């Protein structure tokens, strides 16, 4: 039975309460427009369930009527997973399911609901003298459910792992409305298929994550943070090895940035001052998260690097403000590119040792394809994950620049394939990379994914057309 929009809205109001349903286009805008301004479809409605039981009723109803639902967190995703593709979906914003259910500091975990904002999760951990380490630039809006559904990475993966590695289990409403109960505080639990891990990174295509058990770590007593001039990504790689050798897992961040990224931020007055000491084509921002009694490890690493003639200039943050300036500069790289005009992006990874070669080959091919293009490769060098982004040539028409992107995408992804890398390191597939995934993923893996999707969601109501094309899911 198909329902008209008006009936849909009436029934949604009956299930969830009128205050929790938005259907006017003007009200839906904040939930439909997304960071990259690339996906423009409207939605039937935006709903905000207030309880897990209401969510279950909603999903059961949608399954009966074969109405597509999109689980949405803070709407910060970069690949359009959290916004409509078809125009007839109902966006289910999870923000009101945001309770902290349990904190077990001694046991090293906490159970929180999907709608909890990532920064608030950090705060809960800190109040208990613990650390939830996963952090991303959009931490003030991103929600735990979205972080897990996209298996987000960020700047601490080097030492602590990505979202998947930080999750002990989830609770989820499945496409038939049943509640999967996988929450636990266990480090070891070897009881069959890892279903929680299947839901993490599924981008809402297998159901709605409603709560998660997250790992907590002892809170570091202090941080040593440095901004280091490196002559090339190759030198950056050697510095990474040196720091890992000397500091082991205390090295928690190792981020690479080109000078261009700092210049953009100064130009658009996004930072009060340059965090670096002097000009260099590249910089590394490195951080060590240390426990009591471990002091000056960064200083010793840098002395060693100076002694080996690996580096010529570096600065260690001497105040909290200085450290914050360094982090702001790193985290605003993406936003500064948006202010500079259009940018063509690739969230890619290669084996860490191949990052310098990736940057060299990628820049060369881009400059050949689009003269004047301004490469801005930056990011999580310690994880082999580079945001291989390119800003439009100065003064170029942004629309024409974006229209010329395909040969560049093809060339970058060809290099990635050649190096055994990944077409999506941390942002996921969403709607942006569905075709690319189909072209590049192992065919057997794609078939397995399609079968899992069909088994759990035969009516294809959970985020249809994301990760897998609609024909593949049926
Ligand atoms: C980051 O690391 C984000 O800053 C955004 O993942 C990357 O805009 C981008 O390409
Ligand atoms: Zn990133």
PDB file of N, CA and C in Angstrom, residues 286-372:
ATOM      1  N   UNK A 286      52.777  17.155  15.575  1.00  0.00           N
ATOM      2  CA  UNK A 286      52.865  15.883  16.301  1.00  0.00           C
ATOM      3  C   UNK A 286      52.495  16.121  17.753  1.00  0.00           C
ATOM      4  N   UNK A 287      51.855  15.126  18.337  1.00  0.00           N
ATOM      5  CA  UNK A 287      51.492  15.273  19.760  1.00  0.00           C
ATOM      6  C   UNK A 287      51.768  13.978  20.505  1.00  0.00           C
ATOM      7  N   UNK A 288      52.269  14.138  21.727  1.00  0.00           N
ATOM      8  CA  UNK A 288      52.427  12.997  22.627  1.00  0.00           C
ATOM      9  C   UNK A 288      51.503  13.186  23.815  1.00  0.00           C
ATOM     10  N   UNK A 289      50.797  12.130  24.173  1.00  0.00           N
ATOM     11  CA  UNK A 289      49.857  12.167  25.307  1.00  0.00           C
ATOM     12  C   UNK A 289      50.515  11.345  26.403  1.00  0.00           C
ATOM     13  N   UNK A 290      50.910  12.019  27.487  1.00  0.00           N
ATOM     14  CA  UNK A 290      51.842  11.385  28.437  1.00  0.00           C
ATOM     15  C   UNK A 290      51.242  11.213  29.825  1.00  0.00           C
ATOM     16  N   UNK A 291      51.801  10.280  30.530  1.00  0.00           N
ATOM     17  CA  UNK A 291      51.377  10.049  31.915  1.00  0.00           C
ATOM     18  C   UNK A 291      52.442  10.627  32.848  1.00  0.00           C
ATOM     19  N   UNK A 292      52.068  10.789  34.132  1.00  0.00           N
ATOM     20  CA  UNK A 292      52.960  11.426  35.116  1.00  0.00           C
ATOM     21  C   UNK A 292      54.358  10.828  35.075  1.00  0.00           C
ATOM     22  N   UNK A 293      55.344  11.698  35.187  1.00  0.00           N
ATOM     23  CA  UNK A 293      56.725  11.212  35.264  1.00  0.00           C
ATOM     24  C   UNK A 293      57.385  11.109  33.898  1.00  0.00           C
ATOM     25  N   UNK A 294      56.594  11.160  32.862  1.00  0.00           N
ATOM     26  CA  UNK A 294      57.189  11.116  31.515  1.00  0.00           C
ATOM     27  C   UNK A 294      57.193  12.530  30.964  1.00  0.00           C
ATOM     28  N   UNK A 295      58.363  13.122  30.927  1.00  0.00           N
ATOM     29  CA  UNK A 295      58.476  14.531  30.534  1.00  0.00           C
ATOM     30  C   UNK A 295      59.449  14.656  29.364  1.00  0.00           C
ATOM     31  N   UNK A 296      59.275  15.724  28.604  1.00  0.00           N
ATOM     32  CA  UNK A 296      60.239  16.149  27.583  1.00  0.00           C
ATOM     33  C   UNK A 296      60.573  15.081  26.538  1.00  0.00           C
ATOM     34  N   UNK A 297      59.619  14.225  26.270  1.00  0.00           N
ATOM     35  CA  UNK A 297      59.885  13.190  25.255  1.00  0.00           C
ATOM     36  C   UNK A 297      59.897  13.841  23.863  1.00  0.00           C
ATOM     37  N   UNK A 298      58.997  14.791  23.651  1.00  0.00           N
ATOM     38  CA  UNK A 298      58.980  15.494  22.361  1.00  0.00           C
ATOM     39  C   UNK A 298      60.317  16.210  22.140  1.00  0.00           C
ATOM     40  N   UNK A 299      60.766  16.883  23.198  1.00  0.00           N
ATOM     41  CA  UNK A 299      62.037  17.623  23.124  1.00  0.00           C
ATOM     42  C   UNK A 299      63.168  16.673  22.696  1.00  0.00           C
ATOM     43  N   UNK A 300      63.214  15.503  23.338  1.00  0.00           N
ATOM     44  CA  UNK A 300      64.296  14.553  23.001  1.00  0.00           C
ATOM     45  C   UNK A 300      64.172  14.048  21.562  1.00  0.00           C
ATOM     46  N   UNK A 301      62.959  13.814  21.124  1.00  0.00           N
ATOM     47  CA  UNK A 301      62.765  13.364  19.726  1.00  0.00           C
ATOM     48  C   UNK A 301      63.252  14.440  18.756  1.00  0.00           C
ATOM     49  N   UNK A 302      62.883  15.677  19.062  1.00  0.00           N
ATOM     50  CA  UNK A 302      63.263  16.752  18.136  1.00  0.00           C
ATOM     51  C   UNK A 302      64.775  16.944  18.137  1.00  0.00           C
ATOM     52  N   UNK A 303      65.399  16.837  19.323  1.00  0.00           N
ATOM     53  CA  UNK A 303      66.872  16.961  19.383  1.00  0.00           C
ATOM     54  C   UNK A 303      67.532  15.890  18.516  1.00  0.00           C
ATOM     55  N   UNK A 304      66.991  14.707  18.623  1.00  0.00           N
ATOM     56  CA  UNK A 304      67.520  13.604  17.804  1.00  0.00           C
ATOM     57  C   UNK A 304      67.350  13.934  16.303  1.00  0.00           C
ATOM     58  N   UNK A 305      66.175  14.453  15.956  1.00  0.00           N
ATOM     59  CA  UNK A 305      65.909  14.784  14.544  1.00  0.00           C
ATOM     60  C   UNK A 305      66.808  15.929  14.063  1.00  0.00           C
ATOM     61  N   UNK A 306      67.049  16.915  14.945  1.00  0.00           N
ATOM     62  CA  UNK A 306      67.989  17.992  14.586  1.00  0.00           C
ATOM     63  C   UNK A 306      69.386  17.398  14.405  1.00  0.00           C
ATOM     64  N   UNK A 307      69.759  16.554  15.352  1.00  0.00           N
ATOM     65  CA  UNK A 307      71.096  15.937  15.322  1.00  0.00           C
ATOM     66  C   UNK A 307      71.317  15.146  14.045  1.00  0.00           C
ATOM     67  N   UNK A 308      70.264  14.466  13.577  1.00  0.00           N
ATOM     68  CA  UNK A 308      70.373  13.668  12.338  1.00  0.00           C
ATOM     69  C   UNK A 308      70.246  14.518  11.088  1.00  0.00           C
ATOM     70  N   UNK A 309      70.078  15.826  11.273  1.00  0.00           N
ATOM     71  CA  UNK A 309      69.867  16.782  10.167  1.00  0.00           C
ATOM     72  C   UNK A 309      68.581  16.480   9.388  1.00  0.00           C
ATOM     73  N   UNK A 310      67.640  15.873  10.091  1.00  0.00           N
ATOM     74  CA  UNK A 310      66.353  15.573   9.462  1.00  0.00           C
ATOM     75  C   UNK A 310      65.508  16.836   9.365  1.00  0.00           C
ATOM     76  N   UNK A 311      65.587  17.667  10.406  1.00  0.00           N
ATOM     77  CA  UNK A 311      64.779  18.896  10.432  1.00  0.00           C
ATOM     78  C   UNK A 311      65.660  20.082  10.816  1.00  0.00           C
ATOM     79  N   UNK A 312      65.135  21.287  10.479  1.00  0.00           N
ATOM     80  CA  UNK A 312      65.904  22.495  10.798  1.00  0.00           C
ATOM     81  C   UNK A 312      65.170  23.450  11.711  1.00  0.00           C
ATOM     82  N   UNK A 313      63.869  23.293  11.824  1.00  0.00           N
ATOM     83  CA  UNK A 313      63.117  24.205  12.687  1.00  0.00           C
ATOM     84  C   UNK A 313      61.879  23.501  13.221  1.00  0.00           C
ATOM     85  N   UNK A 314      61.529  23.837  14.444  1.00  0.00           N
ATOM     86  CA  UNK A 314      60.331  23.257  15.062  1.00  0.00           C
ATOM     87  C   UNK A 314      60.009  24.076  16.294  1.00  0.00           C
ATOM     88  N   UNK A 315      58.768  23.992  16.730  1.00  0.00           N
ATOM     89  CA  UNK A 315      58.405  24.700  17.961  1.00  0.00           C
ATOM     90  C   UNK A 315      57.482  23.806  18.786  1.00  0.00           C
ATOM     91  N   UNK A 316      57.767  23.772  20.089  1.00  0.00           N
ATOM     92  CA  UNK A 316      56.900  23.005  20.989  1.00  0.00           C
ATOM     93  C   UNK A 316      55.933  23.988  21.645  1.00  0.00           C
ATOM     94  N   UNK A 317      54.657  23.633  21.696  1.00  0.00           N
ATOM     95  CA  UNK A 317      53.662  24.527  22.313  1.00  0.00           C
ATOM     96  C   UNK A 317      54.027  24.744  23.782  1.00  0.00           C
ATOM     97  N   UNK A 318      54.114  26.040  24.174  1.00  0.00           N
ATOM     98  CA  UNK A 318      54.553  26.333  25.539  1.00  0.00           C
ATOM     99  C   UNK A 318      53.378  26.669  26.456  1.00  0.00           C
ATOM    100  N   UNK A 319      52.225  26.949  25.852  1.00  0.00           N
ATOM    101  CA  UNK A 319      51.030  27.249  26.653  1.00  0.00           C
ATOM    102  C   UNK A 319      49.857  26.477  26.066  1.00  0.00           C
ATOM    103  N   UNK A 320      48.781  26.443  26.849  1.00  0.00           N
ATOM    104  CA  UNK A 320      47.575  25.788  26.363  1.00  0.00           C
ATOM    105  C   UNK A 320      47.064  26.506  25.111  1.00  0.00           C
ATOM    106  N   UNK A 321      47.152  27.852  25.133  1.00  0.00           N
ATOM    107  CA  UNK A 321      46.696  28.652  23.994  1.00  0.00           C
ATOM    108  C   UNK A 321      47.467  28.309  22.728  1.00  0.00           C
ATOM    109  N   UNK A 322      48.749  28.087  22.911  1.00  0.00           N
ATOM    110  CA  UNK A 322      49.603  27.755  21.772  1.00  0.00           C
ATOM    111  C   UNK A 322      49.211  26.392  21.198  1.00  0.00           C
ATOM    112  N   UNK A 323      48.953  25.460  22.090  1.00  0.00           N
ATOM    113  CA  UNK A 323      48.518  24.131  21.626  1.00  0.00           C
ATOM    114  C   UNK A 323      47.175  24.252  20.898  1.00  0.00           C
ATOM    115  N   UNK A 324      46.290  25.069  21.454  1.00  0.00           N
ATOM    116  CA  UNK A 324      44.973  25.238  20.825  1.00  0.00           C
ATOM    117  C   UNK A 324      45.100  25.857  19.436  1.00  0.00           C
ATOM    118  N   UNK A 325      46.033  26.808  19.299  1.00  0.00           N
ATOM    119  CA  UNK A 325      46.257  27.423  17.975  1.00  0.00           C
ATOM    120  C   UNK A 325      46.704  26.349  16.975  1.00  0.00           C
ATOM    121  N   UNK A 326      47.591  25.471  17.429  1.00  0.00           N
ATOM    122  CA  UNK A 326      48.065  24.399  16.535  1.00  0.00           C
ATOM    123  C   UNK A 326      46.905  23.491  16.117  1.00  0.00           C
ATOM    124  N   UNK A 327      46.096  23.093  17.109  1.00  0.00           N
ATOM    125  CA  UNK A 327      44.973  22.203  16.779  1.00  0.00           C
ATOM    126  C   UNK A 327      43.960  22.897  15.883  1.00  0.00           C
ATOM    127  N   UNK A 328      43.692  24.190  16.174  1.00  0.00           N
ATOM    128  CA  UNK A 328      42.715  24.914  15.341  1.00  0.00           C
ATOM    129  C   UNK A 328      43.218  24.970  13.906  1.00  0.00           C
ATOM    130  N   UNK A 329      44.500  25.241  13.739  1.00  0.00           N
ATOM    131  CA  UNK A 329      45.053  25.340  12.390  1.00  0.00           C
ATOM    132  C   UNK A 329      44.896  24.003  11.663  1.00  0.00           C
ATOM    133  N   UNK A 330      45.170  22.932  12.359  1.00  0.00           N
ATOM    134  CA  UNK A 330      44.996  21.628  11.725  1.00  0.00           C
ATOM    135  C   UNK A 330      43.527  21.350  11.399  1.00  0.00           C
ATOM    136  N   UNK A 331      42.666  21.633  12.367  1.00  0.00           N
ATOM    137  CA  UNK A 331      41.262  21.242  12.174  1.00  0.00           C
ATOM    138  C   UNK A 331      40.541  22.121  11.160  1.00  0.00           C
ATOM    139  N   UNK A 332      41.055  23.328  10.926  1.00  0.00           N
ATOM    140  CA  UNK A 332      40.389  24.226   9.981  1.00  0.00           C
ATOM    141  C   UNK A 332      40.877  24.071   8.544  1.00  0.00           C
ATOM    142  N   UNK A 333      41.735  23.094   8.306  1.00  0.00           N
ATOM    143  CA  UNK A 333      42.244  22.935   6.939  1.00  0.00           C
ATOM    144  C   UNK A 333      41.105  22.788   5.934  1.00  0.00           C
ATOM    145  N   UNK A 334      40.135  21.969   6.282  1.00  0.00           N
ATOM    146  CA  UNK A 334      39.032  21.702   5.372  1.00  0.00           C
ATOM    147  C   UNK A 334      38.203  22.977   5.146  1.00  0.00           C
ATOM    148  N   UNK A 335      37.866  23.662   6.241  1.00  0.00           N
ATOM    149  CA  UNK A 335      37.051  24.885   6.131  1.00  0.00           C
ATOM    150  C   UNK A 335      37.793  25.967   5.346  1.00  0.00           C
ATOM    151  N   UNK A 336      39.124  26.033   5.524  1.00  0.00           N
ATOM    152  CA  UNK A 336      39.867  27.087   4.822  1.00  0.00           C
ATOM    153  C   UNK A 336      39.834  26.831   3.316  1.00  0.00           C
ATOM    154  N   UNK A 337      39.831  25.554   2.944  1.00  0.00           N
ATOM    155  CA  UNK A 337      39.733  25.253   1.503  1.00  0.00           C
ATOM    156  C   UNK A 337      38.400  25.685   0.939  1.00  0.00           C
ATOM    157  N   UNK A 338      37.339  25.545   1.742  1.00  0.00           N
ATOM    158  CA  UNK A 338      36.017  25.979   1.243  1.00  0.00           C
ATOM    159  C   UNK A 338      36.014  27.485   1.014  1.00  0.00           C
ATOM    160  N   UNK A 339      36.699  28.226   1.893  1.00  0.00           N
ATOM    161  CA  UNK A 339      36.692  29.694   1.716  1.00  0.00           C
ATOM    162  C   UNK A 339      37.494  30.114   0.491  1.00  0.00           C
ATOM    163  N   UNK A 340      38.385  29.250   0.057  1.00  0.00           N
ATOM    164  CA  UNK A 340      39.279  29.590  -1.046  1.00  0.00           C
ATOM    165  C   UNK A 340      38.638  29.272  -2.399  1.00  0.00           C
ATOM    166  N   UNK A 341      37.403  28.774  -2.392  1.00  0.00           N
ATOM    167  CA  UNK A 341      36.717  28.433  -3.645  1.00  0.00           C
ATOM    168  C   UNK A 341      36.398  26.952  -3.692  1.00  0.00           C
ATOM    169  N   UNK A 342      36.236  26.432  -4.908  1.00  0.00           N
ATOM    170  CA  UNK A 342      35.845  25.022  -5.044  1.00  0.00           C
ATOM    171  C   UNK A 342      37.053  24.113  -4.798  1.00  0.00           C
ATOM    172  N   UNK A 343      36.775  22.923  -4.252  1.00  0.00           N
ATOM    173  CA  UNK A 343      37.874  21.961  -4.123  1.00  0.00           C
ATOM    174  C   UNK A 343      37.414  20.563  -4.500  1.00  0.00           C
ATOM    175  N   UNK A 344      38.324  19.859  -5.121  1.00  0.00           N
ATOM    176  CA  UNK A 344      38.094  18.469  -5.522  1.00  0.00           C
ATOM    177  C   UNK A 344      38.799  17.620  -4.467  1.00  0.00           C
ATOM    178  N   UNK A 345      38.052  16.677  -3.870  1.00  0.00           N
ATOM    179  CA  UNK A 345      38.593  15.978  -2.699  1.00  0.00           C
ATOM    180  C   UNK A 345      38.740  14.477  -2.925  1.00  0.00           C
ATOM    181  N   UNK A 346      39.694  13.903  -2.247  1.00  0.00           N
ATOM    182  CA  UNK A 346      39.847  12.447  -2.220  1.00  0.00           C
ATOM    183  C   UNK A 346      40.295  12.051  -0.813  1.00  0.00           C
ATOM    184  N   UNK A 347      39.452  11.293  -0.128  1.00  0.00           N
ATOM    185  CA  UNK A 347      39.806  10.794   1.213  1.00  0.00           C
ATOM    186  C   UNK A 347      40.390   9.394   1.026  1.00  0.00           C
ATOM    187  N   UNK A 348      41.698   9.327   0.883  1.00  0.00           N
ATOM    188  CA  UNK A 348      42.312   8.058   0.464  1.00  0.00           C
ATOM    189  C   UNK A 348      43.364   7.585   1.469  1.00  0.00           C
ATOM    190  N   UNK A 349      43.662   6.288   1.393  1.00  0.00           N
ATOM    191  CA  UNK A 349      44.778   5.792   2.210  1.00  0.00           C
ATOM    192  C   UNK A 349      45.647   4.851   1.397  1.00  0.00           C
ATOM    193  N   UNK A 350      46.904   4.817   1.781  1.00  0.00           N
ATOM    194  CA  UNK A 350      47.884   3.884   1.196  1.00  0.00           C
ATOM    195  C   UNK A 350      48.734   3.364   2.356  1.00  0.00           C
ATOM    196  N   UNK A 351      49.505   2.297   2.145  1.00  0.00           N
ATOM    197  CA  UNK A 351      50.433   1.912   3.217  1.00  0.00           C
ATOM    198  C   UNK A 351      51.280   3.134   3.603  1.00  0.00           C
ATOM    199  N   UNK A 352      51.510   3.300   4.904  1.00  0.00           N
ATOM    200  CA  UNK A 352      52.140   4.540   5.392  1.00  0.00           C
ATOM    201  C   UNK A 352      53.436   4.868   4.638  1.00  0.00           C
ATOM    202  N   UNK A 353      54.192   3.833   4.343  1.00  0.00           N
ATOM    203  CA  UNK A 353      55.487   4.060   3.699  1.00  0.00           C
ATOM    204  C   UNK A 353      55.336   4.646   2.285  1.00  0.00           C
ATOM    205  N   UNK A 354      54.124   4.561   1.728  1.00  0.00           N
ATOM    206  CA  UNK A 354      53.932   5.039   0.349  1.00  0.00           C
ATOM    207  C   UNK A 354      53.319   6.435   0.276  1.00  0.00           C
ATOM    208  N   UNK A 355      53.085   7.068   1.428  1.00  0.00           N
ATOM    209  CA  UNK A 355      52.472   8.404   1.402  1.00  0.00           C
ATOM    210  C   UNK A 355      53.283   9.397   0.556  1.00  0.00           C
ATOM    211  N   UNK A 356      54.618   9.477   0.717  1.00  0.00           N
ATOM    212  CA  UNK A 356      55.364  10.445  -0.097  1.00  0.00           C
ATOM    213  C   UNK A 356      55.196  10.200  -1.597  1.00  0.00           C
ATOM    214  N   UNK A 357      55.237   8.942  -1.999  1.00  0.00           N
ATOM    215  CA  UNK A 357      55.085   8.622  -3.429  1.00  0.00           C
ATOM    216  C   UNK A 357      53.678   8.998  -3.913  1.00  0.00           C
ATOM    217  N   UNK A 358      52.673   8.745  -3.071  1.00  0.00           N
ATOM    218  CA  UNK A 358      51.301   9.117  -3.437  1.00  0.00           C
ATOM    219  C   UNK A 358      51.221  10.624  -3.704  1.00  0.00           C
ATOM    220  N   UNK A 359      51.790  11.401  -2.792  1.00  0.00           N
ATOM    221  CA  UNK A 359      51.697  12.862  -2.931  1.00  0.00           C
ATOM    222  C   UNK A 359      52.440  13.324  -4.183  1.00  0.00           C
ATOM    223  N   UNK A 360      53.596  12.753  -4.396  1.00  0.00           N
ATOM    224  CA  UNK A 360      54.396  13.171  -5.556  1.00  0.00           C
ATOM    225  C   UNK A 360      53.669  12.846  -6.865  1.00  0.00           C
ATOM    226  N   UNK A 361      53.207  11.608  -6.976  1.00  0.00           N
ATOM    227  CA  UNK A 361      52.545  11.192  -8.224  1.00  0.00           C
ATOM    228  C   UNK A 361      51.224  11.934  -8.421  1.00  0.00           C
ATOM    229  N   UNK A 362      50.470  12.085  -7.335  1.00  0.00           N
ATOM    230  CA  UNK A 362      49.157  12.740  -7.429  1.00  0.00           C
ATOM    231  C   UNK A 362      49.279  14.208  -7.831  1.00  0.00           C
ATOM    232  N   UNK A 363      50.243  14.913  -7.238  1.00  0.00           N
ATOM    233  CA  UNK A 363      50.413  16.335  -7.580  1.00  0.00           C
ATOM    234  C   UNK A 363      50.844  16.478  -9.035  1.00  0.00           C
ATOM    235  N   UNK A 364      51.758  15.604  -9.474  1.00  0.00           N
ATOM    236  CA  UNK A 364      52.268  15.702 -10.848  1.00  0.00           C
ATOM    237  C   UNK A 364      51.132  15.513 -11.848  1.00  0.00           C
ATOM    238  N   UNK A 365      50.306  14.514 -11.625  1.00  0.00           N
ATOM    239  CA  UNK A 365      49.236  14.228 -12.580  1.00  0.00           C
ATOM    240  C   UNK A 365      48.193  15.356 -12.569  1.00  0.00           C
ATOM    241  N   UNK A 366      47.909  15.895 -11.389  1.00  0.00           N
ATOM    242  CA  UNK A 366      46.895  16.968 -11.294  1.00  0.00           C
ATOM    243  C   UNK A 366      47.362  18.214 -12.028  1.00  0.00           C
ATOM    244  N   UNK A 367      48.646  18.553 -11.832  1.00  0.00           N
ATOM    245  CA  UNK A 367      49.148  19.776 -12.475  1.00  0.00           C
ATOM    246  C   UNK A 367      49.154  19.632 -14.003  1.00  0.00           C
ATOM    247  N   UNK A 368      49.332  18.405 -14.455  1.00  0.00           N
ATOM    248  CA  UNK A 368      49.291  18.165 -15.894  1.00  0.00           C
ATOM    249  C   UNK A 368      47.847  18.273 -16.425  1.00  0.00           C
ATOM    250  N   UNK A 369      46.906  17.727 -15.665  1.00  0.00           N
ATOM    251  CA  UNK A 369      45.515  17.725 -16.130  1.00  0.00           C
ATOM    252  C   UNK A 369      44.860  19.100 -16.044  1.00  0.00           C
ATOM    253  N   UNK A 370      45.135  19.815 -14.942  1.00  0.00           N
ATOM    254  CA  UNK A 370      44.497  21.130 -14.747  1.00  0.00           C
ATOM    255  C   UNK A 370      45.579  22.145 -14.364  1.00  0.00           C
ATOM    256  N   UNK A 371      46.186  22.786 -15.368  1.00  0.00           N
ATOM    257  CA  UNK A 371      47.260  23.737 -15.054  1.00  0.00           C
ATOM    258  C   UNK A 371      46.770  24.799 -14.065  1.00  0.00           C
ATOM    259  N   UNK A 372      47.625  25.120 -13.110  1.00  0.00           N
ATOM    260  CA  UNK A 372      47.259  26.147 -12.126  1.00  0.00           C
ATOM    261  C   UNK A 372      46.516  25.600 -10.917  1.00  0.00           C
TER     262      UNK A 372
END
